[in-house]
Amino acid sequence: MKATRCYGWVYAIAGLLAGSAHATATETSGVFALTPDSNIEDQLQDVLVEAPQPKYVSPTIRDHIGRIWAPVMINGKGPFRMVLDTGASHSAVTAMVALSLGLPLDQSARVMLKGVTGAATVQTIRVDTLSVGELDMVGTTLPIVPDALGGAEGILGYEGLSNKRIFIDFRRDRIVITYSRDEHAGDGYIRVPFKSLRGQLIAVDTMIGGIRTKAIIDTGGQSTIANLALRDALARRTGIFSGKPDQIVGATKAVQSGEIIPMPPIKFGSIQIEDSGVTFADMYIFKEWKLTQDPAIMIGMDALGLFDAIVIDYRRHELQIRTRDSG
């Protein structure tokens, strides 16, 4: 039986929202990039969110994909719950947010939205301010994305994070975003260096079944998606390599077919991620990122949410990861 995954990504303006690879008809998150007028000076300094219940940062558990939320104020209103998305080059909101702000959708320029499955022209709104804690962005354009973000009201992209440190604590439901002060990993954390790809995408060198694979860390994507080059390389090593049909529906409403296939563990540094099934497909976004010729994978929250805590230090180009068995 064919499963359907809903992916809401937006890259270039465009990003990348991924859907669950393990449940039928689940929502997804994304990746964004804004083509015109994307000069934004970000004054991001400090964000601290704590709640008695899993309100902002929830782990991945059985039958539940973890989420990372940020409470964002727009034009002094909110907060709006936006997915923190390391794969999105620009922030975006749903039409309901525009309505609540009293902003018409026909008074700003339309932009090209490039998503995981295809591209489309979408409406935008122009806002005076967007802030989270001490993050203050002034005069920015936000594309409008479908209301298919797993309950979120938008996506907080990676613009302005080049000198920042993000601390995500799944155990304590806590997210902290500060300027990076070249802090070393704490006790119990594993250091994993990363490279920036196509701007600020977080790229990590991994090994999967003995195959060298470029991995994109995507906190906005619910599921993990791999390209056909990785599938073919694994097939040559293991022989038979097929799975069950999968359908992927993107933010642009374009549909692509793929397969959910059991895959060997993803290994980088001393980290090993077990995943019972990954979606392999010839995704539009892999072509946009020029990641079709060599093995590549986008690691989503189905895998990242299994950790106890993650630090993303953009200045140091380093992930600092605490696993759940590290205490």
CSV table of N, CA and C in Angstrom, one decimal, residues 8-10 15-18 28-32 67-68 70 82-91 154-159 161 166 200-202 217-221 312 314:
chain,number,residue,atom,x,y,z
A,8,GLY,N,6.5,20.1,3.7
A,8,GLY,CA,6.3,21.6,3.6
A,8,GLY,C,7.5,22.4,3.5
A,9,TRP,N,8.4,22.2,2.6
A,9,TRP,CA,9.7,22.9,2.7
A,9,TRP,C,9.7,24.1,1.8
A,10,VAL,N,10.7,25.0,2.1
A,10,VAL,CA,10.9,26.2,1.2
A,10,VAL,C,12.3,26.5,1.1
A,15,GLY,N,12.7,26.5,0.8
A,15,GLY,CA,13.1,25.8,1.9
A,15,GLY,C,12.7,24.4,1.7
A,16,LEU,N,12.8,23.7,2.9
A,16,LEU,CA,12.7,22.3,2.8
A,16,LEU,C,12.0,21.8,4.0
A,17,LEU,N,10.7,21.3,3.8
A,17,LEU,CA,10.0,20.8,4.9
A,17,LEU,C,9.8,19.3,4.6
A,18,ALA,N,10.1,18.5,5.6
A,18,ALA,CA,10.1,17.0,5.3
A,18,ALA,C,9.0,16.4,6.1
A,28,THR,N,4.9,17.9,7.7
A,28,THR,CA,6.4,18.0,7.6
A,28,THR,C,6.8,19.4,7.9
A,29,SER,N,8.1,19.6,7.9
A,29,SER,CA,8.7,21.0,8.0
A,29,SER,C,9.6,21.3,6.9
A,30,GLY,N,10.5,22.3,7.0
A,30,GLY,CA,11.1,22.7,5.8
A,30,GLY,C,12.4,23.4,5.7
A,31,VAL,N,12.7,23.9,4.5
A,31,VAL,CA,13.9,24.6,4.1
A,31,VAL,C,13.5,25.8,3.2
A,32,PHE,N,14.0,27.0,3.5
A,32,PHE,CA,13.6,28.2,2.8
A,32,PHE,C,14.8,29.0,2.2
A,67,ARG,N,9.8,17.8,18.0
A,67,ARG,CA,9.7,19.2,17.4
A,67,ARG,C,10.5,20.2,18.1
A,68,ILE,N,10.9,21.2,17.4
A,68,ILE,CA,11.6,22.3,18.0
A,68,ILE,C,10.9,23.6,17.6
A,70,ALA,N,9.8,27.8,18.3
A,70,ALA,CA,10.3,29.1,18.8
A,70,ALA,C,9.1,30.0,18.8
A,82,MET,N,6.7,28.9,15.7
A,82,MET,CA,7.4,28.7,14.4
A,82,MET,C,8.5,27.6,14.6
A,83,VAL,N,8.6,26.7,13.6
A,83,VAL,CA,9.5,25.6,13.7
A,83,VAL,C,10.9,26.2,13.5
A,84,LEU,N,11.9,25.9,14.4
A,84,LEU,CA,13.3,26.2,14.1
A,84,LEU,C,13.8,25.3,13.1
A,85,ASP,N,14.3,25.8,12.0
A,85,ASP,CA,14.6,25.0,10.8
A,85,ASP,C,16.0,25.4,10.3
A,86,THR,N,17.0,24.5,10.5
A,86,THR,CA,18.4,24.7,10.1
A,86,THR,C,18.5,24.5,8.6
A,87,GLY,N,17.5,24.0,7.9
A,87,GLY,CA,17.5,23.8,6.5
A,87,GLY,C,16.9,24.9,5.7
A,88,ALA,N,16.3,25.9,6.4
A,88,ALA,CA,15.5,26.9,5.7
A,88,ALA,C,16.4,28.2,5.7
A,89,SER,N,16.6,28.7,4.5
A,89,SER,CA,17.4,29.9,4.4
A,89,SER,C,16.6,31.2,4.8
A,90,HIS,N,15.3,31.1,4.9
A,90,HIS,CA,14.5,32.3,5.2
A,90,HIS,C,13.3,31.9,6.0
A,91,SER,N,12.8,32.7,6.8
A,91,SER,CA,11.6,32.5,7.6
A,91,SER,C,10.4,32.6,6.8
A,154,GLY,N,4.5,28.8,11.3
A,154,GLY,CA,5.5,29.3,10.4
A,154,GLY,C,6.9,28.6,10.6
A,155,ILE,N,7.9,29.1,10.0
A,155,ILE,CA,9.2,28.5,10.0
A,155,ILE,C,10.2,29.6,10.3
A,156,LEU,N,11.1,29.4,11.3
A,156,LEU,CA,12.2,30.3,11.6
A,156,LEU,C,13.4,29.8,10.9
A,157,GLY,N,13.9,30.5,9.9
A,157,GLY,CA,15.0,30.0,9.1
A,157,GLY,C,16.4,30.4,9.7
A,158,TYR,N,17.4,30.1,8.9
A,158,TYR,CA,18.8,30.3,9.5
A,158,TYR,C,19.4,31.6,9.2
A,159,GLU,N,18.7,32.5,8.6
A,159,GLU,CA,19.3,33.8,8.3
A,159,GLU,C,19.7,34.5,9.7
A,161,LEU,N,22.2,33.5,11.6
A,161,LEU,CA,22.7,32.6,12.6
A,161,LEU,C,24.2,32.3,12.4
A,166,ILE,N,23.1,27.6,19.2
A,166,ILE,CA,21.8,27.2,19.5
A,166,ILE,C,21.9,26.0,20.4
A,200,GLN,N,24.4,28.4,4.6
A,200,GLN,CA,24.5,28.0,6.0
A,200,GLN,C,23.9,26.6,6.2
A,201,LEU,N,23.7,25.8,5.2
A,201,LEU,CA,23.3,24.4,5.4
A,201,LEU,C,24.4,23.7,6.2
A,202,ILE,N,24.0,22.9,7.2
A,202,ILE,CA,24.9,22.2,8.0
A,202,ILE,C,25.2,20.8,7.4
A,217,ILE,N,22.0,18.4,8.1
A,217,ILE,CA,21.3,18.4,9.3
A,217,ILE,C,20.1,19.3,9.2
A,218,ASP,N,18.9,18.8,9.3
A,218,ASP,CA,17.6,19.5,9.0
A,218,ASP,C,16.7,19.4,10.2
A,219,THR,N,16.7,20.4,11.1
A,219,THR,CA,15.8,20.3,12.2
A,219,THR,C,14.4,20.6,11.8
A,220,GLY,N,14.2,21.2,10.7
A,220,GLY,CA,12.8,21.4,10.2
A,220,GLY,C,12.1,20.3,9.6
A,221,GLY,N,12.9,19.3,9.2
A,221,GLY,CA,12.3,18.1,8.5
A,221,GLY,C,11.9,17.0,9.5
A,312,ILE,N,24.3,23.6,18.3
A,312,ILE,CA,24.7,23.9,17.0
A,312,ILE,C,25.5,25.2,17.1
A,314,TYR,N,27.5,27.8,15.1
A,314,TYR,CA,27.8,28.2,13.7
A,314,TYR,C,29.2,28.8,13.6
